[in-house]
Amino acid sequence: MARPPLPLGTPGAITAKEESPGVWVARCRFRDHDGVTRRLWKQGPSKTAARGALHHTIQDRQRGAGGGSSLTPASRFSDAAELYLAKIYRKREDSTYALYAYHLERTVLPALGALQLRECTVARLDAFLEALEPRYAPATRRTMRSIVSGVLQVGVLHEALPANPVRELDRIEQPKGQAKKKPRGLTVDERQALLGWFDGTSDDARVRRLQRVARAAELPELVRLCLGTGLRIGEALAVRRLDVNLDGVLVRGDHGPMRVPVVTIAGNVTWVKGKGLVRHDGKSEAALRVIPLPQFAADLLRERLIQPGDESWPLFPAAGRDGRITYRYPSNVRRTLRSVREEVSLGWMTPHTWRRTYATILDDELAMTDRMKADLMGQAQFLKDTYVSRGELHVGAAVLLDAALDA
């Protein structure tokens, strides 16, 4: 019976022989990843030295022949995580890389980093994710599960694991008895109170100071732009003067051709560790879009564009340390908002609240399909349960019922 072939990427038995005084030669057969079995040999001044040199040659050949693979079942989870982060850095946006690196460094690697890949069993991974439940919301735990899965998938691709054990884990769901946090936008009264506070005057010196802080940060204009366009705060701060077309695009309306002013959303600004403030093109194709401007938003931008400035400047500029015009930090906007929101009894409000308000207004318009709403929001599909606020008093229902049931 013919001798069975060696497994791919493995050596046969190593022999060592002294072929001349002080010269030892170690030999073995090695089956490369192209399926061809070749003879390897290395020499040294002693039997141990020759065998050690041959072992190094085998290891180098295993890495090179395996397409650069450096992982084995005995490799650490941290080794695979390093390769995974390198792949994320090449293929994903800086903000995604920063988020994944943060969760790996802070939570995942301290718990799993020292494990060998073959030790990353379903039971151990399940115990790790279960231990996160008291500390993190379900959405954050899903992100960490995705990161762990990505790391172990690198092990699968390097043939260090036969399959990805994360696929066998249960889904991460909302804890029983804990209601999912409902999206909340601004009601009509809340919107009027907020904008009225920005524009008003007060006899109270403290309130006047807060109003000056808000106006210096251009919060009144930012709030109105976000309410009228549904932009994420990073997208609003990334809009440049050249992205605004107030002459409008020609469309056919109910009463004939008309021009609609628009803004093109072609970027986002975010802070990345090690790089500072970065402007990128958005995480998906859906993020790149053109949004029609309501009249109040067009008037607001028209006033800003009257001011002198380069076309490449952001609409909401800030001065950099060198004095040059640059983008504002979203974190600075959030910090200013936190200092003033209590004044209008909106302590829960964040910049994303303005986006939810826009989504809620769109959702109440029955003439628009979910596909249209998703396009305007920059989403692959309209995330109604995530963005649309519920619980307002719809007084029109009483009028409808009176008309239908009054005998």
Tab-separated table of C-alpha atoms in Angstrom:
chain	number	residue	atom	x	y	z
A	1	MET	CA	0.000	0.000	0.000
A	2	ALA	CA	1.287	3.445	-0.923
A	3	ARG	CA	2.405	5.708	1.895
A	4	PRO	CA	-0.261	8.379	2.634
A	5	PRO	CA	0.857	11.940	1.833
A	6	LEU	CA	1.825	14.352	4.557
A	7	PRO	CA	-0.800	16.968	5.521
A	8	LEU	CA	-0.320	20.278	3.738
A	9	GLY	CA	2.242	22.534	5.398
A	10	THR	CA	3.706	19.855	7.659
A	11	PRO	CA	7.098	18.147	7.846
A	12	GLY	CA	7.881	14.455	8.092
A	13	ALA	CA	10.285	12.920	10.603
A	14	ILE	CA	13.476	14.904	11.127
A	15	THR	CA	16.785	13.034	11.040
A	16	ALA	CA	20.206	14.413	11.933
A	17	LYS	CA	23.599	12.922	11.023
A	18	GLU	CA	27.196	14.012	11.475
A	19	GLU	CA	28.533	13.972	7.919
A	20	SER	CA	32.014	15.254	8.752
A	21	PRO	CA	33.784	16.208	11.972
A	22	GLY	CA	31.887	19.162	13.525
A	23	VAL	CA	29.305	19.306	10.704
A	24	TRP	CA	25.822	17.977	11.412
A	25	VAL	CA	23.047	17.910	8.810
A	26	ALA	CA	19.307	17.726	9.681
A	27	ARG	CA	16.918	16.545	6.953
A	28	CYS	CA	13.162	16.036	6.492
A	29	ARG	CA	10.467	15.897	3.895
A	30	PHE	CA	8.028	18.838	3.787
A	31	ARG	CA	4.756	18.982	1.905
A	32	ASP	CA	4.233	22.540	0.639
A	33	HIS	CA	0.835	24.144	0.253
A	34	ASP	CA	1.003	23.522	-3.489
A	35	GLY	CA	0.818	19.793	-2.688
A	36	VAL	CA	4.413	19.029	-3.696
A	37	THR	CA	6.601	17.190	-1.149
A	38	ARG	CA	10.144	18.577	-1.055
A	39	ARG	CA	13.281	17.622	0.862
A	40	LEU	CA	14.649	20.250	3.267
A	41	TRP	CA	18.017	20.243	5.037
A	42	LYS	CA	20.073	22.489	7.280
A	43	GLN	CA	23.523	22.053	8.798
A	44	GLY	CA	25.112	23.157	12.053
A	45	PRO	CA	28.068	22.545	14.356
A	46	SER	CA	26.007	20.198	16.518
A	47	LYS	CA	22.998	17.944	16.262
A	48	THR	CA	20.859	20.400	18.261
A	49	ALA	CA	21.997	23.371	16.170
A	50	ALA	CA	21.202	21.603	12.894
A	51	ARG	CA	17.761	20.522	14.076
A	52	GLY	CA	17.035	24.048	15.388
A	53	ALA	CA	18.020	25.616	12.060
A	54	LEU	CA	15.777	23.173	10.207
A	55	HIS	CA	12.861	23.968	12.559
A	56	HIS	CA	13.244	27.688	11.745
A	57	THR	CA	13.242	26.898	8.027
A	58	ILE	CA	10.060	24.846	8.413
A	59	GLN	CA	8.342	27.649	10.326
A	60	ASP	CA	9.315	30.231	7.690
A	61	ARG	CA	8.077	27.917	4.935
A	62	GLN	CA	4.779	27.355	6.757
A	63	ARG	CA	4.217	31.110	6.958
A	64	GLY	CA	5.235	31.830	3.378
A	65	ALA	CA	3.559	28.832	1.760
A	66	GLY	CA	0.385	29.471	3.676
A	67	GLY	CA	-0.180	32.831	2.032
A	68	GLY	CA	1.433	34.781	4.872
A	69	SER	CA	-0.482	32.933	7.571
A	70	SER	CA	1.132	33.307	10.983
A	71	LEU	CA	-1.656	31.820	13.114
A	72	THR	CA	-1.926	28.308	14.508
A	73	PRO	CA	-4.400	26.816	16.977
A	74	ALA	CA	-1.843	27.671	19.681
A	75	SER	CA	-1.733	31.367	18.701
A	76	ARG	CA	-3.157	33.863	21.149
A	77	PHE	CA	-6.458	35.643	20.640
A	78	SER	CA	-4.462	38.876	20.853
A	79	ASP	CA	-2.364	37.818	17.827
A	80	ALA	CA	-5.500	37.349	15.731
A	81	ALA	CA	-6.891	40.649	17.077
A	82	GLU	CA	-3.816	42.464	15.790
A	83	LEU	CA	-4.365	41.076	12.284
A	84	TYR	CA	-8.087	41.868	12.500
A	85	LEU	CA	-7.465	45.502	13.442
A	86	ALA	CA	-5.004	45.841	10.566
A	87	LYS	CA	-7.719	44.645	8.184
A	88	ILE	CA	-10.278	47.073	9.685
A	89	TYR	CA	-7.776	49.909	9.322
A	90	ARG	CA	-7.364	49.156	5.607
A	91	LYS	CA	-11.016	48.594	4.727
A	92	ARG	CA	-13.180	50.647	7.085
A	93	GLU	CA	-13.521	54.299	8.075
A	94	ASP	CA	-11.315	55.776	10.781
A	95	SER	CA	-14.261	56.139	13.158
A	96	THR	CA	-15.059	52.408	12.909
A	97	TYR	CA	-11.426	51.503	13.485
A	98	ALA	CA	-11.259	53.773	16.532
A	99	LEU	CA	-14.433	52.259	18.016
A	100	TYR	CA	-13.255	48.661	17.530
A	101	ALA	CA	-9.774	49.423	18.877
A	102	TYR	CA	-11.329	51.071	21.944
A	103	HIS	CA	-13.551	48.088	22.789
A	104	LEU	CA	-10.709	45.628	22.173
A	105	GLU	CA	-8.257	47.489	24.386
A	106	ARG	CA	-10.728	48.301	27.154
A	107	THR	CA	-12.868	45.165	27.418
A	108	VAL	CA	-12.205	42.294	25.011
A	109	LEU	CA	-8.443	41.753	25.230
A	110	PRO	CA	-8.246	41.917	29.044
A	111	ALA	CA	-10.725	39.020	29.144
A	112	LEU	CA	-9.779	36.962	26.068
A	113	GLY	CA	-6.401	38.194	24.832
A	114	ALA	CA	-4.264	35.519	26.542
A	115	LEU	CA	-6.397	32.583	25.376
A	116	GLN	CA	-5.111	30.353	22.620
A	117	LEU	CA	-7.411	30.246	19.615
A	118	ARG	CA	-8.267	26.609	20.265
A	119	GLU	CA	-9.306	27.626	23.791
A	120	CYS	CA	-11.913	30.104	22.481
A	121	THR	CA	-14.781	27.682	22.902
A	122	VAL	CA	-18.479	28.424	22.671
A	123	ALA	CA	-18.843	28.059	26.449
A	124	ARG	CA	-16.015	30.504	27.232
A	125	LEU	CA	-17.277	33.111	24.775
A	126	ASP	CA	-20.819	32.776	26.076
A	127	ALA	CA	-19.569	33.319	29.644
A	128	PHE	CA	-17.632	36.417	28.512
A	129	LEU	CA	-20.679	38.002	26.862
A	130	GLU	CA	-22.924	37.098	29.797
A	131	ALA	CA	-20.531	38.880	32.151
A	132	LEU	CA	-20.926	42.070	30.112
A	133	GLU	CA	-24.691	42.283	30.645
A	134	PRO	CA	-24.633	44.310	33.901
A	135	ARG	CA	-22.160	46.821	32.451
A	136	TYR	CA	-23.245	47.451	28.872
A	137	ALA	CA	-26.426	48.024	26.899
A	138	PRO	CA	-27.487	45.338	24.386
A	139	ALA	CA	-26.335	47.437	21.413
A	140	THR	CA	-22.819	47.784	22.860
A	141	ARG	CA	-22.649	44.066	23.633
A	142	ARG	CA	-23.677	43.298	20.056
A	143	THR	CA	-20.788	45.447	18.865
A	144	MET	CA	-18.371	43.529	21.074
A	145	ARG	CA	-19.769	40.211	19.879
A	146	SER	CA	-19.210	41.386	16.300
A	147	ILE	CA	-15.613	42.291	17.154
A	148	VAL	CA	-14.934	38.891	18.766
A	149	SER	CA	-16.500	37.186	15.756
A	150	GLY	CA	-14.303	39.188	13.390
A	151	VAL	CA	-11.162	38.281	15.301
A	152	LEU	CA	-11.967	34.564	15.308
A	153	GLN	CA	-12.947	34.673	11.642
A	154	VAL	CA	-9.352	35.742	10.969
A	155	GLY	CA	-8.349	32.517	12.726
A	156	VAL	CA	-10.679	30.560	10.442
A	157	LEU	CA	-9.221	32.205	7.331
A	158	HIS	CA	-5.718	31.298	8.526
A	159	GLU	CA	-6.860	27.699	9.090
A	160	ALA	CA	-6.079	27.969	12.795
A	161	LEU	CA	-9.742	27.243	13.625
A	162	PRO	CA	-12.101	24.844	11.851
A	163	ALA	CA	-15.130	27.147	12.349
A	164	ASN	CA	-16.106	30.384	14.044
A	165	PRO	CA	-17.540	29.515	17.493
A	166	VAL	CA	-19.369	32.859	17.782
A	167	ARG	CA	-21.907	31.604	15.252
A	168	GLU	CA	-23.121	29.068	17.806
A	169	LEU	CA	-23.930	31.707	20.447
A	170	ASP	CA	-27.429	32.901	21.261
A	171	ARG	CA	-28.555	36.282	19.994
A	172	ILE	CA	-28.145	39.237	22.347
A	173	GLU	CA	-31.628	40.481	23.179
A	174	GLN	CA	-33.219	43.021	25.480
A	175	PRO	CA	-33.333	41.687	29.079
A	176	LYS	CA	-36.718	40.337	30.100
A	177	GLY	CA	-38.844	42.922	31.823
A	178	GLN	CA	-36.668	45.786	30.603
A	179	ALA	CA	-38.492	47.933	28.089
A	180	LYS	CA	-36.584	49.054	25.039
A	181	LYS	CA	-35.805	52.739	25.197
A	182	LYS	CA	-38.275	54.538	22.975
A	183	PRO	CA	-36.992	57.119	20.504
A	184	ARG	CA	-37.959	60.642	21.445
A	185	GLY	CA	-38.028	63.718	19.283
A	186	LEU	CA	-39.094	67.248	20.066
A	187	THR	CA	-42.808	68.001	20.160
A	188	VAL	CA	-44.176	71.176	18.598
A	189	ASP	CA	-44.238	72.922	21.979
A	190	GLU	CA	-40.702	71.795	22.791
A	191	ARG	CA	-39.398	73.008	19.443
A	192	GLN	CA	-41.012	76.397	19.919
A	193	ALA	CA	-39.676	76.687	23.476
A	194	LEU	CA	-36.132	75.780	22.402
A	195	LEU	CA	-35.948	78.135	19.433
A	196	GLY	CA	-37.705	80.885	21.391
A	197	TRP	CA	-35.094	80.604	24.159
A	198	PHE	CA	-32.251	80.873	21.629
A	199	ASP	CA	-33.746	83.994	20.036
A	200	GLY	CA	-35.114	85.681	23.161
A	201	THR	CA	-33.689	88.091	25.720
A	202	SER	CA	-33.799	87.831	29.485
A	203	ASP	CA	-33.448	90.094	32.487
A	204	ASP	CA	-31.516	87.356	34.265
A	205	ALA	CA	-27.755	87.874	33.891
A	206	ARG	CA	-27.062	84.127	34.106
A	207	VAL	CA	-29.550	83.325	31.342
A	208	ARG	CA	-28.141	86.093	29.141
A	209	ARG	CA	-24.664	84.613	29.594
A	210	LEU	CA	-25.881	81.141	28.567
A	211	GLN	CA	-27.639	82.615	25.547
A	212	ARG	CA	-24.403	84.322	24.511
A	213	VAL	CA	-22.555	80.994	24.883
A	214	ALA	CA	-25.130	79.239	22.691
A	215	ARG	CA	-24.994	81.935	20.018
A	216	ALA	CA	-21.195	81.979	20.033
A	217	ALA	CA	-21.296	78.231	19.361
A	218	GLU	CA	-23.886	78.897	16.605
A	219	LEU	CA	-26.325	76.490	18.252
A	220	PRO	CA	-29.459	78.335	17.034
A	221	GLU	CA	-28.366	77.917	13.404
A	222	LEU	CA	-27.186	74.330	13.880
A	223	VAL	CA	-30.456	73.293	15.533
A	224	ARG	CA	-32.520	74.798	12.728
A	225	LEU	CA	-30.368	73.203	10.023
A	226	CYS	CA	-30.566	69.759	11.672
A	227	LEU	CA	-34.322	70.038	12.230
A	228	GLY	CA	-34.773	70.972	8.576
A	229	THR	CA	-32.485	68.294	7.112
A	230	GLY	CA	-32.195	65.441	9.644
A	231	LEU	CA	-28.407	65.558	9.558
A	232	ARG	CA	-26.225	63.826	12.087
A	233	ILE	CA	-24.181	66.381	14.004
A	234	GLY	CA	-20.969	65.231	12.308
A	235	GLU	CA	-22.614	65.609	8.887
A	236	ALA	CA	-23.901	69.107	9.693
A	237	LEU	CA	-20.435	70.236	10.776
A	238	ALA	CA	-18.882	68.676	7.639
A	239	VAL	CA	-21.088	70.656	5.201
A	240	ARG	CA	-18.960	73.065	3.156
A	241	ARG	CA	-20.042	76.227	1.394
A	242	LEU	CA	-19.625	74.482	-1.962
A	243	ASP	CA	-22.082	71.735	-0.883
A	244	VAL	CA	-24.998	74.210	-0.793
A	245	ASN	CA	-26.965	74.990	-3.969
A	246	LEU	CA	-29.433	77.776	-3.213
A	247	ASP	CA	-30.201	78.349	-6.895
A	248	GLY	CA	-31.787	74.943	-6.658
A	249	VAL	CA	-32.293	71.962	-8.922
A	250	LEU	CA	-35.081	72.002	-11.468
A	251	VAL	CA	-37.953	69.634	-10.645
A	252	ARG	CA	-41.492	69.228	-11.929
A	253	GLY	CA	-44.080	70.127	-9.304
A	254	ASP	CA	-47.879	70.118	-9.262
A	255	HIS	CA	-47.925	73.599	-10.754
A	256	GLY	CA	-45.166	73.141	-13.317
A	257	PRO	CA	-41.343	73.321	-13.194
A	258	MET	CA	-39.788	74.770	-10.043
A	259	ARG	CA	-36.375	75.106	-8.462
A	260	VAL	CA	-35.682	73.522	-5.074
A	261	PRO	CA	-32.617	74.593	-3.038
A	262	VAL	CA	-30.564	71.580	-1.895
A	263	VAL	CA	-27.567	70.624	0.189
A	264	THR	CA	-25.262	67.748	-0.760
A	265	ILE	CA	-24.131	65.549	2.127
A	266	ALA	CA	-20.710	64.307	1.117
A	267	GLY	CA	-18.882	63.848	4.408
A	268	ASN	CA	-18.807	63.494	8.177
A	269	VAL	CA	-16.406	64.751	10.822
A	270	THR	CA	-15.376	62.688	13.833
A	271	TRP	CA	-12.556	62.531	16.345
A	272	VAL	CA	-10.108	59.639	15.972
A	273	LYS	CA	-7.520	58.756	18.595
A	274	GLY	CA	-4.045	59.528	17.320
A	275	LYS	CA	-5.332	61.632	14.394
A	276	GLY	CA	-7.579	64.261	15.920
A	277	LEU	CA	-10.561	65.579	13.957
A	278	VAL	CA	-11.009	63.677	10.687
A	279	ARG	CA	-13.393	64.318	7.802
A	280	HIS	CA	-14.410	61.167	5.915
A	281	ASP	CA	-16.860	60.402	3.121
A	282	GLY	CA	-19.415	58.532	5.235
A	283	LYS	CA	-19.647	54.875	6.201
A	284	SER	CA	-21.985	53.765	3.403
A	285	GLU	CA	-23.258	54.763	-0.006
A	286	ALA	CA	-26.584	55.729	1.577
A	287	ALA	CA	-24.804	58.410	3.631
A	288	LEU	CA	-23.961	60.283	0.414
A	289	ARG	CA	-27.151	62.073	-0.570
A	290	VAL	CA	-28.839	65.290	-1.674
A	291	ILE	CA	-31.436	66.831	0.651
A	292	PRO	CA	-34.021	69.459	-0.320
A	293	LEU	CA	-33.931	72.498	1.953
A	294	PRO	CA	-37.090	73.885	3.553
A	295	GLN	CA	-37.446	77.631	3.105
A	296	PHE	CA	-36.338	78.539	6.642
A	297	ALA	CA	-33.146	76.484	6.252
A	298	ALA	CA	-32.446	77.995	2.820
A	299	ASP	CA	-32.863	81.522	4.248
A	300	LEU	CA	-30.509	80.656	7.120
A	301	LEU	CA	-27.815	79.373	4.755
A	302	ARG	CA	-28.267	82.295	2.388
A	303	GLU	CA	-27.374	84.685	5.205
A	304	ARG	CA	-24.256	82.675	5.999
A	305	LEU	CA	-23.099	82.466	2.390
A	306	ILE	CA	-23.329	86.237	2.029
A	307	GLN	CA	-20.342	86.478	4.379
A	308	PRO	CA	-16.957	86.360	2.582
A	309	GLY	CA	-15.171	83.037	2.614
A	310	ASP	CA	-13.577	80.340	0.492
A	311	GLU	CA	-15.867	77.785	-1.152
A	312	SER	CA	-14.027	74.938	0.563
A	313	TRP	CA	-14.673	76.354	4.044
A	314	PRO	CA	-17.175	74.617	6.318
A	315	LEU	CA	-20.509	76.345	6.897
A	316	PHE	CA	-19.810	76.334	10.631
A	317	PRO	CA	-16.080	77.099	10.727
A	318	ALA	CA	-13.695	77.138	13.653
A	319	ALA	CA	-10.207	78.580	13.965
A	320	GLY	CA	-7.428	76.047	14.306
A	321	ARG	CA	-4.362	76.454	16.495
A	322	ASP	CA	-2.456	77.852	13.535
A	323	GLY	CA	-5.243	80.363	12.824
A	324	ARG	CA	-6.493	78.570	9.704
A	325	ILE	CA	-10.160	77.778	9.178
A	326	THR	CA	-11.086	74.207	10.131
A	327	TYR	CA	-14.078	72.123	11.204
A	328	ARG	CA	-15.783	72.312	14.584
A	329	TYR	CA	-15.506	69.415	17.008
A	330	PRO	CA	-18.860	67.615	17.525
A	331	SER	CA	-17.858	67.108	21.173
A	332	ASN	CA	-17.688	70.878	21.666
A	333	VAL	CA	-21.213	71.267	20.299
A	334	ARG	CA	-22.476	68.552	22.650
A	335	ARG	CA	-20.722	70.193	25.611
A	336	THR	CA	-22.334	73.570	24.876
A	337	LEU	CA	-25.740	71.931	24.452
A	338	ARG	CA	-25.428	70.253	27.853
A	339	SER	CA	-24.799	73.633	29.463
A	340	VAL	CA	-28.029	75.202	28.142
A	341	ARG	CA	-30.625	72.457	27.631
A	342	GLU	CA	-31.845	72.502	31.243
A	343	GLU	CA	-32.997	76.086	30.691
A	344	VAL	CA	-35.869	74.829	28.521
A	345	SER	CA	-36.546	71.656	30.541
A	346	LEU	CA	-34.908	69.440	27.887
A	347	GLY	CA	-32.186	67.831	29.951
A	348	TRP	CA	-32.499	64.613	27.919
A	349	MET	CA	-31.924	66.277	24.535
A	350	THR	CA	-28.867	65.475	22.408
A	351	PRO	CA	-27.996	66.527	18.835
A	352	HIS	CA	-29.441	63.181	17.657
A	353	THR	CA	-32.815	64.303	19.048
A	354	TRP	CA	-33.021	66.810	16.197
A	355	ARG	CA	-32.545	63.989	13.693
A	356	ARG	CA	-35.310	61.962	15.373
A	357	THR	CA	-37.576	65.003	15.207
A	358	TYR	CA	-36.981	65.249	11.461
A	359	ALA	CA	-37.713	61.516	11.063
A	360	THR	CA	-40.945	61.843	13.038
A	361	ILE	CA	-42.146	64.728	10.876
A	362	LEU	CA	-41.349	62.703	7.734
A	363	ASP	CA	-43.150	59.644	9.102
A	364	ASP	CA	-46.338	61.634	9.669
A	365	GLU	CA	-46.414	62.527	5.971
A	366	LEU	CA	-48.393	59.713	4.371
A	367	ALA	CA	-47.523	60.794	0.831
A	368	MET	CA	-43.894	59.763	1.337
A	369	THR	CA	-42.847	56.136	1.093
A	370	ASP	CA	-40.361	54.531	3.473
A	371	ARG	CA	-37.921	54.380	0.572
A	372	MET	CA	-38.075	58.175	0.200
A	373	LYS	CA	-37.631	58.668	3.948
A	374	ALA	CA	-34.631	56.314	4.025
A	375	ASP	CA	-33.002	58.245	1.170
A	376	LEU	CA	-33.438	61.536	3.018
A	377	MET	CA	-32.135	60.078	6.265
A	378	GLY	CA	-29.112	58.444	4.627
A	379	GLN	CA	-30.154	54.921	5.655
A	380	ALA	CA	-30.309	51.640	3.785
A	381	GLN	CA	-33.883	51.351	5.049
A	382	PHE	CA	-36.090	53.650	7.107
A	383	LEU	CA	-35.468	52.743	10.762
A	384	LYS	CA	-38.890	53.714	12.072
A	385	ASP	CA	-38.608	51.938	15.434
A	386	THR	CA	-35.238	53.578	16.096
A	387	TYR	CA	-35.964	57.150	15.047
A	388	VAL	CA	-39.675	57.927	15.044
A	389	SER	CA	-41.023	59.480	18.229
A	390	ARG	CA	-44.390	58.354	19.563
A	391	GLY	CA	-46.806	59.507	22.259
A	392	GLU	CA	-47.878	62.949	21.031
A	393	LEU	CA	-51.491	64.073	21.455
A	394	HIS	CA	-53.179	63.870	18.042
A	395	VAL	CA	-56.204	66.095	18.596
A	396	GLY	CA	-57.279	65.659	14.966
A	397	ALA	CA	-58.491	62.152	15.818
A	398	ALA	CA	-61.390	63.602	17.817
A	399	VAL	CA	-62.464	65.685	14.826
A	400	LEU	CA	-62.381	62.641	12.552
A	401	LEU	CA	-64.438	60.569	14.978
A	402	ASP	CA	-66.991	63.332	15.400
A	403	ALA	CA	-67.459	63.484	11.647
A	404	ALA	CA	-67.744	59.708	11.328
A	405	LEU	CA	-69.926	58.835	14.310
A	406	ASP	CA	-72.061	61.899	15.066
A	407	ALA	CA	-75.588	60.816	14.127
